[in-house]
Short mmCIF file of C-alpha atoms in Angstrom, two decimals:
data_model
loop_
_atom_site.label_atom_id
_atom_site.label_comp_id
_atom_site.label_asym_id
_atom_site.label_seq_id
_atom_site.Cartn_x
_atom_site.Cartn_y
_atom_site.Cartn_z
CA UNK A 1 -7.96 -24.39 21.76
CA UNK A 2 -10.04 -21.94 23.75
CA UNK A 3 -13.11 -20.69 21.96
CA UNK A 4 -14.45 -17.78 23.98
CA UNK A 5 -15.08 -15.30 21.19
CA UNK A 6 -16.41 -16.40 17.82
CA UNK A 7 -16.85 -14.06 14.88
CA UNK A 8 -19.36 -14.77 12.13
CA UNK A 9 -19.08 -12.83 8.88
CA UNK A 10 -22.70 -12.32 7.89
CA UNK A 11 -24.39 -11.01 4.77
CA UNK A 12 -27.86 -12.63 5.03
CA UNK A 13 -27.13 -15.09 2.20
CA UNK A 14 -27.97 -18.78 2.66
CA UNK A 15 -24.28 -19.63 3.08
CA UNK A 16 -23.85 -17.13 5.89
CA UNK A 17 -27.00 -18.46 7.56
CA UNK A 18 -25.41 -21.91 7.51
CA UNK A 19 -22.24 -20.39 8.93
CA UNK A 20 -24.28 -18.86 11.75
CA UNK A 21 -25.95 -22.17 12.49
CA UNK A 22 -22.63 -24.00 12.75
CA UNK A 23 -21.37 -21.17 14.95
CA UNK A 24 -24.28 -21.85 17.31
CA UNK A 25 -23.34 -25.54 17.25
CA UNK A 26 -19.77 -24.79 18.24
CA UNK A 27 -20.67 -22.09 20.77
CA UNK A 28 -23.12 -24.23 22.72
CA UNK A 29 -20.68 -26.64 24.46
CA UNK A 30 -17.95 -23.99 24.77
CA UNK A 31 -20.24 -21.28 26.22
CA UNK A 32 -18.68 -18.74 23.88
CA UNK A 33 -19.84 -15.32 22.77
CA UNK A 34 -20.74 -14.77 19.12
CA UNK A 35 -20.12 -11.51 17.31
CA UNK A 36 -21.79 -10.98 13.98
CA UNK A 37 -19.98 -8.64 11.65
CA UNK A 38 -21.57 -7.12 8.57
CA UNK A 39 -20.01 -4.68 6.15
CA UNK A 40 -22.09 -2.00 4.48
CA UNK A 41 -20.17 -0.86 1.41
CA UNK A 42 -20.25 2.63 0.07
CA UNK A 43 -22.75 3.13 -2.69
CA UNK A 44 -21.55 4.79 -5.86
CA UNK A 45 -23.75 7.71 -6.75
CA UNK A 46 -23.28 9.62 -9.98
CA UNK A 47 -24.13 12.87 -8.30
CA UNK A 48 -21.25 12.48 -5.89
CA UNK A 49 -18.78 11.53 -8.56
CA UNK A 50 -16.31 8.74 -8.35
CA UNK A 51 -15.61 9.10 -4.65
CA UNK A 52 -17.07 6.26 -2.63
CA UNK A 53 -19.45 8.00 -0.30
CA UNK A 54 -22.23 6.57 1.75
CA UNK A 55 -25.66 7.60 0.71
CA UNK A 56 -27.35 8.35 4.00
CA UNK A 57 -30.78 7.07 3.01
CA UNK A 58 -29.43 3.72 1.82
CA UNK A 59 -27.18 3.40 4.84
CA UNK A 60 -30.13 3.94 7.15
CA UNK A 61 -32.24 1.51 5.15
CA UNK A 62 -29.52 -1.14 5.28
CA UNK A 63 -28.96 -0.65 8.98
CA UNK A 64 -32.67 -0.97 9.69
CA UNK A 65 -32.84 -4.15 7.61
CA UNK A 66 -29.80 -5.56 9.39
CA UNK A 67 -31.26 -4.86 12.82
CA UNK A 68 -34.41 -6.71 11.78
CA UNK A 69 -32.37 -9.70 10.57
CA UNK A 70 -30.29 -9.52 13.72
CA UNK A 71 -33.36 -9.80 15.95
CA UNK A 72 -34.26 -13.02 14.11
CA UNK A 73 -30.79 -14.38 14.78
CA UNK A 74 -31.01 -13.27 18.38
CA UNK A 75 -34.17 -15.29 19.01
CA UNK A 76 -32.40 -18.33 17.53
CA UNK A 77 -29.42 -17.79 19.82
CA UNK A 78 -31.53 -17.09 22.91
CA UNK A 79 -33.19 -20.47 22.56
CA UNK A 80 -29.76 -22.04 23.09
CA UNK A 81 -28.70 -19.54 25.74
CA UNK A 82 -25.93 -17.91 23.71
CA UNK A 83 -25.31 -14.17 23.75
CA UNK A 84 -24.68 -12.54 20.38
CA UNK A 85 -23.84 -9.00 19.37
CA UNK A 86 -23.90 -7.12 16.08
CA UNK A 87 -21.15 -4.99 14.57
CA UNK A 88 -21.77 -3.00 11.42
CA UNK A 89 -18.72 -1.75 9.55
CA UNK A 90 -18.74 0.89 6.85
CA UNK A 91 -16.04 0.33 4.27
CA UNK A 92 -15.85 0.22 0.48
CA UNK A 93 -13.91 -3.07 0.61
CA UNK A 94 -15.67 -5.91 2.41
CA UNK A 95 -12.71 -8.25 2.81
CA UNK A 96 -10.37 -5.49 4.02
CA UNK A 97 -12.87 -4.33 6.61
CA UNK A 98 -13.33 -7.86 7.96
CA UNK A 99 -9.61 -8.67 8.10
CA UNK A 100 -8.76 -5.35 9.76
CA UNK A 101 -11.52 -5.83 12.31
CA UNK A 102 -10.42 -9.40 13.07
CA UNK A 103 -6.74 -8.56 13.35
CA UNK A 104 -7.33 -5.61 15.67
CA UNK A 105 -9.66 -7.46 18.05
CA UNK A 106 -9.20 -10.65 20.00
CA UNK A 107 -11.22 -13.45 18.46
CA UNK A 108 -10.49 -17.16 18.72
CA UNK A 109 -12.29 -18.34 15.61
CA UNK A 110 -13.86 -16.81 12.53
CA UNK A 111 -16.64 -18.61 10.69
CA UNK A 112 -17.47 -17.59 7.15
CA UNK A 113 -19.70 -18.93 4.38
CA UNK A 114 -17.92 -20.22 1.31
CA UNK A 115 -19.61 -17.57 -0.79
CA UNK A 116 -21.99 -14.70 -0.36
CA UNK A 117 -24.84 -13.06 -2.16
CA UNK A 118 -23.24 -13.02 -5.59
CA UNK A 119 -21.80 -15.85 -7.65
CA UNK A 120 -23.19 -19.06 -9.07
CA UNK A 121 -20.31 -21.49 -8.92
CA UNK A 122 -20.57 -23.63 -5.82
CA UNK A 123 -17.27 -25.41 -6.27
CA UNK A 124 -14.71 -22.72 -5.54
CA UNK A 125 -14.62 -20.08 -2.83
CA UNK A 126 -16.06 -16.64 -3.24
CA UNK A 127 -13.72 -13.67 -3.45
CA UNK A 128 -14.44 -12.34 0.03
CA UNK A 129 -14.14 -15.75 1.68
CA UNK A 130 -10.90 -16.45 -0.16
CA UNK A 131 -9.30 -13.16 0.79
CA UNK A 132 -10.40 -13.40 4.43
CA UNK A 133 -9.13 -16.99 4.71
CA UNK A 134 -5.78 -15.96 3.27
CA UNK A 135 -5.18 -12.81 5.30
CA UNK A 136 -6.60 -13.46 8.75
CA UNK A 137 -4.16 -14.66 11.43
CA UNK A 138 -6.56 -16.75 13.56
CA UNK A 139 -8.19 -20.14 12.93
CA UNK A 140 -10.80 -19.93 10.21
CA UNK A 141 -13.72 -22.18 9.41
CA UNK A 142 -15.20 -22.18 5.93
CA UNK A 143 -18.78 -23.49 5.84
CA UNK A 144 -20.05 -24.80 2.53
CA UNK B 1 -24.57 -29.61 11.55
CA UNK B 2 -23.72 -32.81 13.36
CA UNK B 3 -20.00 -33.48 13.47
CA UNK B 4 -19.37 -37.23 13.58
CA UNK B 5 -16.37 -37.75 11.31
CA UNK B 6 -13.39 -35.42 11.39
CA UNK B 7 -10.59 -35.66 8.85
CA UNK B 8 -7.12 -34.38 9.72
CA UNK B 9 -4.67 -34.32 6.82
CA UNK B 10 -1.33 -34.86 8.53
CA UNK B 11 2.19 -34.31 7.27
CA UNK B 12 4.21 -34.14 10.48
CA UNK B 13 4.65 -30.37 10.44
CA UNK B 14 3.98 -28.21 13.52
CA UNK B 15 0.86 -26.80 11.88
CA UNK B 16 -0.62 -30.24 11.35
CA UNK B 17 0.16 -31.18 14.97
CA UNK B 18 -1.76 -28.06 16.05
CA UNK B 19 -4.62 -29.07 13.76
CA UNK B 20 -4.66 -32.56 15.24
CA UNK B 21 -4.81 -31.20 18.79
CA UNK B 22 -7.71 -28.94 17.85
CA UNK B 23 -9.49 -31.87 16.21
CA UNK B 24 -9.07 -33.99 19.35
CA UNK B 25 -10.63 -31.24 21.43
CA UNK B 26 -13.60 -30.88 19.07
CA UNK B 27 -14.02 -34.66 18.91
CA UNK B 28 -14.04 -34.91 22.71
CA UNK B 29 -16.91 -32.46 22.98
CA UNK B 30 -18.90 -33.85 20.05
CA UNK B 31 -18.16 -37.58 20.45
CA UNK B 32 -16.74 -37.67 16.96
CA UNK B 33 -14.33 -40.04 15.27
CA UNK B 34 -11.06 -38.79 13.86
CA UNK B 35 -9.48 -39.99 10.65
CA UNK B 36 -5.89 -39.04 10.05
CA UNK B 37 -4.70 -39.10 6.45
CA UNK B 38 -1.12 -38.89 5.27
CA UNK B 39 -0.51 -38.60 1.56
CA UNK B 40 2.77 -39.59 -0.03
CA UNK B 41 3.55 -38.00 -3.34
CA UNK B 42 4.08 -40.71 -5.93
CA UNK B 43 5.57 -38.89 -8.85
CA UNK B 44 8.56 -36.58 -9.05
CA UNK B 45 10.73 -38.56 -6.72
CA UNK B 46 13.57 -38.03 -9.12
CA UNK B 47 14.79 -41.59 -9.23
CA UNK B 48 12.31 -43.22 -11.60
CA UNK B 49 14.49 -42.83 -14.68
CA UNK B 50 17.42 -44.55 -12.99
CA UNK B 51 15.72 -47.53 -11.48
CA UNK B 52 12.10 -48.21 -10.63
CA UNK B 53 13.07 -50.17 -7.58
CA UNK B 54 14.60 -47.03 -6.07
CA UNK B 55 11.16 -45.43 -6.23
CA UNK B 56 9.58 -48.34 -4.41
CA UNK B 57 12.26 -48.19 -1.77
CA UNK B 58 11.65 -44.47 -1.22
CA UNK B 59 7.89 -45.01 -0.81
CA UNK B 60 8.52 -47.88 1.56
CA UNK B 61 10.87 -45.79 3.70
CA UNK B 62 8.42 -42.89 3.68
CA UNK B 63 5.61 -45.20 4.81
CA UNK B 64 7.67 -46.51 7.69
CA UNK B 65 8.60 -42.98 8.68
CA UNK B 66 4.96 -41.90 8.52
CA UNK B 67 3.84 -44.85 10.63
CA UNK B 68 6.42 -43.73 13.20
CA UNK B 69 4.83 -40.37 13.85
CA UNK B 70 1.28 -41.59 13.36
CA UNK B 71 1.73 -44.08 16.19
CA UNK B 72 2.50 -41.12 18.46
CA UNK B 73 -0.89 -39.65 17.53
CA UNK B 74 -2.64 -42.88 18.45
CA UNK B 75 -1.24 -42.52 21.95
CA UNK B 76 -2.58 -38.96 22.28
CA UNK B 77 -6.01 -40.05 21.05
CA UNK B 78 -6.12 -42.97 23.46
CA UNK B 79 -5.33 -40.68 26.39
CA UNK B 80 -8.36 -38.51 25.60
CA UNK B 81 -10.71 -41.38 24.66
CA UNK B 82 -11.15 -40.46 21.00
CA UNK B 83 -11.38 -43.17 18.38
CA UNK B 84 -8.78 -42.72 15.68
CA UNK B 85 -8.08 -44.38 12.38
CA UNK B 86 -4.97 -43.82 10.34
CA UNK B 87 -4.59 -44.00 6.56
CA UNK B 88 -1.49 -43.65 4.44
CA UNK B 89 -2.17 -43.23 0.75
CA UNK B 90 -0.02 -42.68 -2.29
CA UNK B 91 -1.24 -39.93 -4.55
CA UNK B 92 -0.26 -37.94 -7.57
CA UNK B 93 -1.96 -34.80 -6.31
CA UNK B 94 -2.15 -34.49 -2.54
CA UNK B 95 -4.95 -31.93 -2.36
CA UNK B 96 -7.09 -33.91 -4.79
CA UNK B 97 -6.51 -37.09 -2.80
CA UNK B 98 -7.58 -35.35 0.42
CA UNK B 99 -10.77 -34.00 -1.14
CA UNK B 100 -11.63 -37.36 -2.74
CA UNK B 101 -11.02 -39.14 0.54
CA UNK B 102 -13.26 -36.67 2.39
CA UNK B 103 -16.05 -37.15 -0.14
CA UNK B 104 -15.91 -40.94 -0.11
CA UNK B 105 -15.70 -41.41 3.67
CA UNK B 106 -18.59 -39.07 4.60
CA UNK B 107 -16.46 -36.54 6.45
CA UNK B 108 -18.34 -33.69 8.19
CA UNK B 109 -15.36 -31.50 8.99
CA UNK B 110 -11.80 -31.18 7.75
CA UNK B 111 -9.30 -29.71 10.22
CA UNK B 112 -6.14 -28.65 8.41
CA UNK B 113 -3.06 -26.60 9.27
CA UNK B 114 -2.53 -23.36 7.36
CA UNK B 115 0.90 -24.41 6.11
CA UNK B 116 2.66 -27.71 5.71
CA UNK B 117 6.21 -28.95 5.54
CA UNK B 118 7.20 -26.45 2.89
CA UNK B 119 6.38 -22.78 2.81
CA UNK B 120 7.75 -20.03 4.99
CA UNK B 121 5.14 -17.27 4.96
CA UNK B 122 2.82 -17.82 7.86
CA UNK B 123 0.52 -15.00 6.76
CA UNK B 124 -0.54 -16.72 3.56
CA UNK B 125 -2.18 -20.11 3.14
CA UNK B 126 -0.14 -23.02 1.90
CA UNK B 127 -0.98 -24.47 -1.48
CA UNK B 128 -2.55 -27.69 -0.18
CA UNK B 129 -4.70 -26.00 2.46
CA UNK B 130 -5.78 -23.42 -0.09
CA UNK B 131 -6.79 -26.09 -2.60
CA UNK B 132 -8.59 -28.14 0.05
CA UNK B 133 -10.51 -25.14 1.39
CA UNK B 134 -11.53 -24.24 -2.15
CA UNK B 135 -12.71 -27.58 -3.43
CA UNK B 136 -13.84 -29.60 -0.41
CA UNK B 137 -17.57 -30.15 -0.08
CA UNK B 138 -17.66 -30.12 3.73
CA UNK B 139 -16.74 -27.31 6.16
CA UNK B 140 -13.02 -26.72 6.51
CA UNK B 141 -11.40 -25.47 9.72
CA UNK B 142 -8.00 -23.89 9.13
CA UNK B 143 -5.71 -23.78 12.17
CA UNK B 144 -2.89 -21.25 12.37
#
């Protein structure tokens, strides 16, 4: 199993932070590259109607916030000598965006937190994690 | 996340062989121990209403068969200097047995194949790997 490219699905929740940490653990001996993918969903605005359009202000705000979070992650990775890159996707469906991105690029492993920002139940998988695990065609690691 | 104990649920299928090979590679880099678990389904053998001894005979044969392919794994592990222990358990529910085993033996990582002996759709998860990834308390690596 060659692990040159690792993808981490990230949404700044505690579970995805744990996923990132275990990605660093795996990347260190393998000298692999880490890509962090985040999906910014469309925000429903009554003025636009029922079409899912991106509000520009919120999109900019989210992107700025993500870049800030990313720089934190980058300092963590630099300490271990691992190069990471950020990819922001815009899509109304988070799981679809991640699976399409994974299946159209060459990654060796995807690491995902068992659940994200929403949800209380810690026993079963979150909806995004479940769908990604089911539909992706590369090895997947679910971090609890 | 320190990986010291890796569990590989094994059923002799090509997916589980792939999972075992991946586990050996991880264990080599991390100096981890591998536990291989084979579960034999106790109920629904179909012969219990005829004669209970038939059931026992079936389990006995299955155990011998399982030991046959598990001894091959021991050879692979010895070649790459990884310590390996093998367990064969009888269980009513295989996924539940795997999760219970992982909880009681302080497993840090479960490496499991995406499908098992049954199942034909390689794009969806098998029932056991789905149940294990949902309800296990440690990270789960799914190999495809």
